XYZ file of C-alpha atoms in Angstrom:
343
model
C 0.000 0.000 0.000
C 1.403 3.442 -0.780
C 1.844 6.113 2.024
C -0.525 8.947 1.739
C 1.217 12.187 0.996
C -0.863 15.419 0.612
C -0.310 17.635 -2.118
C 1.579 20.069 -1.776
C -0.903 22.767 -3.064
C -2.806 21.431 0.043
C 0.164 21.672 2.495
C 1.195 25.028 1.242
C -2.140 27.054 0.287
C -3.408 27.658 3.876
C -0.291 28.855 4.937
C -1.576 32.125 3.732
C -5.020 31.691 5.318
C -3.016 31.663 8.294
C -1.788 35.244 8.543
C -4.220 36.588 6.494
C -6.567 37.628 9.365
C -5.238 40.896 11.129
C -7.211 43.102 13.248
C -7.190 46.330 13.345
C -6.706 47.123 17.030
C -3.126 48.341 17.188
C -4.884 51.878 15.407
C -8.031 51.527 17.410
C -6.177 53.682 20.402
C -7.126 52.546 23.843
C -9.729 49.604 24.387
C -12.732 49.899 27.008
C -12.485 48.089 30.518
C -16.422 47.143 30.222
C -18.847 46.138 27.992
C -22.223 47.590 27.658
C -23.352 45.700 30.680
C -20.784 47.043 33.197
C -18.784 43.502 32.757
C -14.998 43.506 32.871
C -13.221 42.809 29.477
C -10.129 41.724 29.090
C -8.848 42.646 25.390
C -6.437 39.429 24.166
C -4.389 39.808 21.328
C -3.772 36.874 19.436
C -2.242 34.324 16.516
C -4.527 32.834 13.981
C -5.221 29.547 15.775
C -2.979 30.649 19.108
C -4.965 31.449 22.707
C -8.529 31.298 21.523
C -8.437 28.613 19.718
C -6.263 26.543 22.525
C -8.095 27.708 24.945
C -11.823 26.837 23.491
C -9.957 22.993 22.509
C -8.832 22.766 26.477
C -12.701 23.649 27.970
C -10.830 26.540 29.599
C -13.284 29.377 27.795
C -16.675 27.780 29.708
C -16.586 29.948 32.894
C -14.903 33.124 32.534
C -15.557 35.475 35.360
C -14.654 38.215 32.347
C -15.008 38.667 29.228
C -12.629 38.261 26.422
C -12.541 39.950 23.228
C -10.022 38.803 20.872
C -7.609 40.857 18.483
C -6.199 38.462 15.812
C -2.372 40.051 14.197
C -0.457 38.196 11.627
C 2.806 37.904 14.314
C 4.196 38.950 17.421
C 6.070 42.555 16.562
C 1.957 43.934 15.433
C 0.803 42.740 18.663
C 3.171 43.735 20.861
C 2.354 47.597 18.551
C -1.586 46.993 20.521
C -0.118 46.541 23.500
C 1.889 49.769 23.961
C -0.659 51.247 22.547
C -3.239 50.359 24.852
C -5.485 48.851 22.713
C -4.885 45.292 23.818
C -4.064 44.110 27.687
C -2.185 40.700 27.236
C -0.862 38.645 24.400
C 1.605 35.740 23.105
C 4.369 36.432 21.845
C 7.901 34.260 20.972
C 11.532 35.212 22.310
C 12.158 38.122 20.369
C 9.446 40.497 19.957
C 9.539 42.285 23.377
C 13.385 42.889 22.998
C 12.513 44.864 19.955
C 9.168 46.425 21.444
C 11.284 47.601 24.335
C 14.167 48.498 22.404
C 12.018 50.815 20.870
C 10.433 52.450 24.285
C 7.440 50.617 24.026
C 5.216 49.993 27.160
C 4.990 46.762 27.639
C 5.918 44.070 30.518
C 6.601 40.603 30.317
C 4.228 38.196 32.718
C 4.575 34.538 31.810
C 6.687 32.420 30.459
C 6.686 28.837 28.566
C 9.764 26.866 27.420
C 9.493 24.583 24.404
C 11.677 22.475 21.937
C 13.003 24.603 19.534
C 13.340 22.253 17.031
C 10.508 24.193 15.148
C 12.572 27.402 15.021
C 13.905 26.917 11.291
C 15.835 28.704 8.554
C 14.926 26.294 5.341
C 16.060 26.102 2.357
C 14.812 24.443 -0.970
C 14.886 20.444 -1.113
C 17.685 20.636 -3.943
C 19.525 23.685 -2.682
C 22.984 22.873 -2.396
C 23.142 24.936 0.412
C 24.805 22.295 3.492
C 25.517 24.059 6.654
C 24.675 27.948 7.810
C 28.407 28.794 6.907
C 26.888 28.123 3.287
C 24.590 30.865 3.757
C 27.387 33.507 3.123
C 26.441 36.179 -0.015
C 22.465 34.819 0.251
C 19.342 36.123 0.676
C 17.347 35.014 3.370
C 13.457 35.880 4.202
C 12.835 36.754 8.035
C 9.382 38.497 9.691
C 11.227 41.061 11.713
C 11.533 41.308 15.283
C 10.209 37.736 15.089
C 11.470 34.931 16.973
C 12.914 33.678 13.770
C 14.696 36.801 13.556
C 17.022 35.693 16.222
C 17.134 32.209 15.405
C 18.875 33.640 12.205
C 21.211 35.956 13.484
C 21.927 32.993 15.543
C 22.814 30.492 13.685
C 24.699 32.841 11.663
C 27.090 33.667 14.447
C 27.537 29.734 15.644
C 28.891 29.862 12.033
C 31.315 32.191 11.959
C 29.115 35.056 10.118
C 27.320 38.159 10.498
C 24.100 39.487 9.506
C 25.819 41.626 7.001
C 27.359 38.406 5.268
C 24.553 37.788 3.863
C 21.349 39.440 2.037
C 18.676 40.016 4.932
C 15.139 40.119 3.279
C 12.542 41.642 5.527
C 9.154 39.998 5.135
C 6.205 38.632 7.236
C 5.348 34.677 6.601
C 2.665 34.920 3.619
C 5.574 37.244 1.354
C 7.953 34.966 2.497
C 6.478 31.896 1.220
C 5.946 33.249 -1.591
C 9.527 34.019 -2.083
C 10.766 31.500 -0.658
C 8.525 28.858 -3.090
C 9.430 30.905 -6.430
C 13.084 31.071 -5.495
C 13.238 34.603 -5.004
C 14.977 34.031 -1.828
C 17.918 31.613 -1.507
C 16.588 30.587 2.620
C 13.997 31.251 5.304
C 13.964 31.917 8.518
C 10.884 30.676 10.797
C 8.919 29.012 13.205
C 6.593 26.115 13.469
C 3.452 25.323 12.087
C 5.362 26.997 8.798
C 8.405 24.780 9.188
C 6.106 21.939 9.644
C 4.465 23.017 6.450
C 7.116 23.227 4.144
C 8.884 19.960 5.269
C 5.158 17.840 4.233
C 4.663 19.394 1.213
C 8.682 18.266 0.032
C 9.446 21.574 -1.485
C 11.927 22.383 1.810
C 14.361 20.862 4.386
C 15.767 22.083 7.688
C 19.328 23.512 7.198
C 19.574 24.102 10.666
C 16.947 24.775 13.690
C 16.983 26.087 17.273
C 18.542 23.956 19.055
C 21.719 24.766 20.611
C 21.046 28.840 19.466
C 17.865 29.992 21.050
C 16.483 29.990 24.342
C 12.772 28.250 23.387
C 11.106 30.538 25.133
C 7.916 31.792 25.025
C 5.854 34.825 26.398
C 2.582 36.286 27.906
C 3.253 40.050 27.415
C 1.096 42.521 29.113
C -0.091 46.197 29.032
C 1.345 48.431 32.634
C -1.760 50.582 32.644
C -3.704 46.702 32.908
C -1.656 45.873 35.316
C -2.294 48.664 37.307
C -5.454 48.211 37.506
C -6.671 45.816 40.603
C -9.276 44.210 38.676
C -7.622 44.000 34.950
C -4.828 42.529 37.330
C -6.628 40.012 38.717
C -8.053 39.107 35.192
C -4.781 38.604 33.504
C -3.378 36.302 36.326
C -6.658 33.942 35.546
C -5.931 34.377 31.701
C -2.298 32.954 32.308
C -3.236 30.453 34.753
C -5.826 29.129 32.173
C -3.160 28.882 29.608
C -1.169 27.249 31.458
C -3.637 24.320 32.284
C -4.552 24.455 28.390
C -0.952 24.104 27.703
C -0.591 20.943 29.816
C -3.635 19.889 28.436
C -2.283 19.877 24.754
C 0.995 18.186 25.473
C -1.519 15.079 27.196
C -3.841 15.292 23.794
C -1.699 15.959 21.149
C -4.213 14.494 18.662
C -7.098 16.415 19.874
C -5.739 19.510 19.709
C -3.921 18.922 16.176
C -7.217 18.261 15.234
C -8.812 21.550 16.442
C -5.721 23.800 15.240
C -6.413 22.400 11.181
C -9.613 23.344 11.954
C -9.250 26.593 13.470
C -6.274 27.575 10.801
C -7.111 25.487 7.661
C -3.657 23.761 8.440
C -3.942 20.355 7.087
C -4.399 17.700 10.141
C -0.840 16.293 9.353
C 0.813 19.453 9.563
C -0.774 20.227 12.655
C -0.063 16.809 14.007
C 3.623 17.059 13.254
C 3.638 21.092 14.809
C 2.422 19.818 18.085
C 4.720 17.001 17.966
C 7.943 19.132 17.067
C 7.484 22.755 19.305
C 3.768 23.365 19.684
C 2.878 20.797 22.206
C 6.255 20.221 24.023
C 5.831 23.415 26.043
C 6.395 23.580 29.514
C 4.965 27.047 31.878
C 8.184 27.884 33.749
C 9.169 30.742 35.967
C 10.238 34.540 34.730
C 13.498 33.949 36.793
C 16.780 35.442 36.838
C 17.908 32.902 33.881
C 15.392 33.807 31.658
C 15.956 37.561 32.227
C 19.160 36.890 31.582
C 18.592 35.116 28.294
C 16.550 37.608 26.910
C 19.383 39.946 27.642
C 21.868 38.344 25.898
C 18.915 38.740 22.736
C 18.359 42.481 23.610
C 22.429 43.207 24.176
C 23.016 41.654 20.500
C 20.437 43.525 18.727
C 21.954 46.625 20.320
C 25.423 45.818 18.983
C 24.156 44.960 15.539
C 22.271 48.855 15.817
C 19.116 46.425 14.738
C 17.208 48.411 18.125
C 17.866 51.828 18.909
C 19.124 51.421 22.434
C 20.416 49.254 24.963
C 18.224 48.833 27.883
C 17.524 46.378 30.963
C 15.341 43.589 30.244
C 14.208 43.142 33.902
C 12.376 46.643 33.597
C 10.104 44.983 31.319
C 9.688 42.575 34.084
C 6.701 41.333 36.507
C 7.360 38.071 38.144
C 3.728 38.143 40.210
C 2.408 35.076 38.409
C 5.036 33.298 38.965
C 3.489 31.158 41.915
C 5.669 28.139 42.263
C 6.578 27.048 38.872
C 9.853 25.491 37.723
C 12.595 27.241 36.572
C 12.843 28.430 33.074
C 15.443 26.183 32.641
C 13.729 23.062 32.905
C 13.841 20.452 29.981
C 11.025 20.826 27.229
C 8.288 18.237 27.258
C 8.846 15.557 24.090
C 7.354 12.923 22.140
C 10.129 10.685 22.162
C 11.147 10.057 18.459
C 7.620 11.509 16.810
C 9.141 15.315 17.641
């Protein structure tokens, strides 16, 4: 019997679906504490098929003492843009994005944290590239969303091999242009993150050059506004927002199946992409502590931005800082979940 193998029009098409949906809140100015019935809202900004959708899959959106409206952005540098500007009050976000939101002055402040494998961290390159090791990527162009996780993954890599950014051609451009590029050979790499590297692997148009591991700290973050923080009650909201994530987390590592299932749906992913997402980075996530370690790897992230003048400034990442919700969770340090061979 022959192994099914999706086309790759199916594998790759949705990919676009996925970031198509942005909302508009980052230019709505400040969102409204209440709703029309004096109820509390808590404005979440989110991925296509990120909180909402994990949260709805994990039963942890039945009894909500708030309520939630949702702002969707195509990756984490938009969002993090709502959150300074007060028109969203928490959101998800990978590694990178709140070095370069702060960098720039933003207001924003770091309240949760998740480490996962970051196998799904990814600079790819066509299936019949000759292109062997990152050393190889010297006088290329490579795609990269930036300010993205990806972003750093890159730079990276780069330096494990002996290069800088400025060795090779840095092309600017959020996941649907990059695909694009990247499938019409436009671009001779690209640089990103899970369910996309999942994507490209199925469909056989890509392989992994080299990934995260080894280069990037796998972290992950729930990034709030100060002026929700300072209130009592958004306060209190937020803190029930992350612990719920946190349960839905642990929830998706135990049913990886389940919630592969829900993400296809939610996304238009195709079930085996979302099955081998999960399997590689998505579902190996672990909530860990903001300790002094992961300050402290963010800083090494902020402090080499700075010295490639890629942010304006050098700055303190503990500013950005509130360990409240910490509670007793392990350290940031502590080993990512896996699948055994499957991730």
């Amino acid at each position: 019997m022959k192994s099914f193998r999706p086309s790759v029009a199916a594998l790759l098409v949705p990919l676009a679906l996925l970031v198509s949906a942005c909302s508009g809140a980052s230019a709505a100015g400040e969102a409204s504490n209440t709703d029309g019935k004096g109820s509390l809202v808590l404005n979440v900004g989110d991925q296509k098929g990120g909180a909402e959708a994990l949260l709805r899959a994990a039963g942890e959106l039945d009894d909500l003492p708030y309520r939630v409206t949702w702002s969707t952005f195509t990756s984490g540098p938009p969002l993090l843009e709502a959150v300074n500007a007060k028109a969203v009050d928490i959101g998800s976000v990978g590694n990178t994005p709140p070095v370069f939101a702060a960098g720039a002055g933003s207001k924003i402040t770091v309240v949760a944290a998740s480490h996962g494998d970051p196998a799904g961290e990814a600079v790819l390159v066509p299936k019949d590239s000759p292109l062997r090791t990152a050393r190889d990527l010297k006088g290329k162009k490579v795609a990269v969303a930036q300010g993205s996780s990806a972003h750093f993954q890159l730079v990276a890599a780069l330096a494990k091999a002996g290069l800088k950014p400025s060795d090779v051609q840095v092309t600017l451009l959020q996941p649907a242009d990059a695909l694009a590029a990247f499938t019409t050979g436009k671009v001779d790499a690209w640089a990103v993150w899970d369910p996309y590297t999942s994507q490209v692997l199925l469909s056989g148009k890509g392989r992994i050059l080299t990934d995260g591991r080894g280069t990037v700290n796998g972290l992950n973050f729930q990034v709030a506004a100060p002026s929700a923080l300072a209130d009592e009650k958004k306060a209190k909201a937020i803190g029930d927002f992350v612990e719920r994530l946190r349960r839905a987390q642990d929830w998706v590592y135990e049913h990886p199946e389940e919630w592969a299932t829900a993400w296809a749906k939610e996304t238009g992913l195709p079930y085996e992409v979302a099955l081998a997402s999960v399997k590689r980075s998505n579902g190996t996530r672990v909530p860990v502590a903001l300790d002094e370690a992961a300050i402290a790897s963010e800083q090494k992230i902020a402090d080499t931005f700075a010295e490639l003048k890629l942010i304006p400034r050098k700055f303190r990442f503990a500013d950005y800082v509130d360990t409240r919700f910490n509670k007793d969770l392990p350290p940031s340090t502590t080993a990512a979940r896996s699948y055994g061979k499957a991730s």
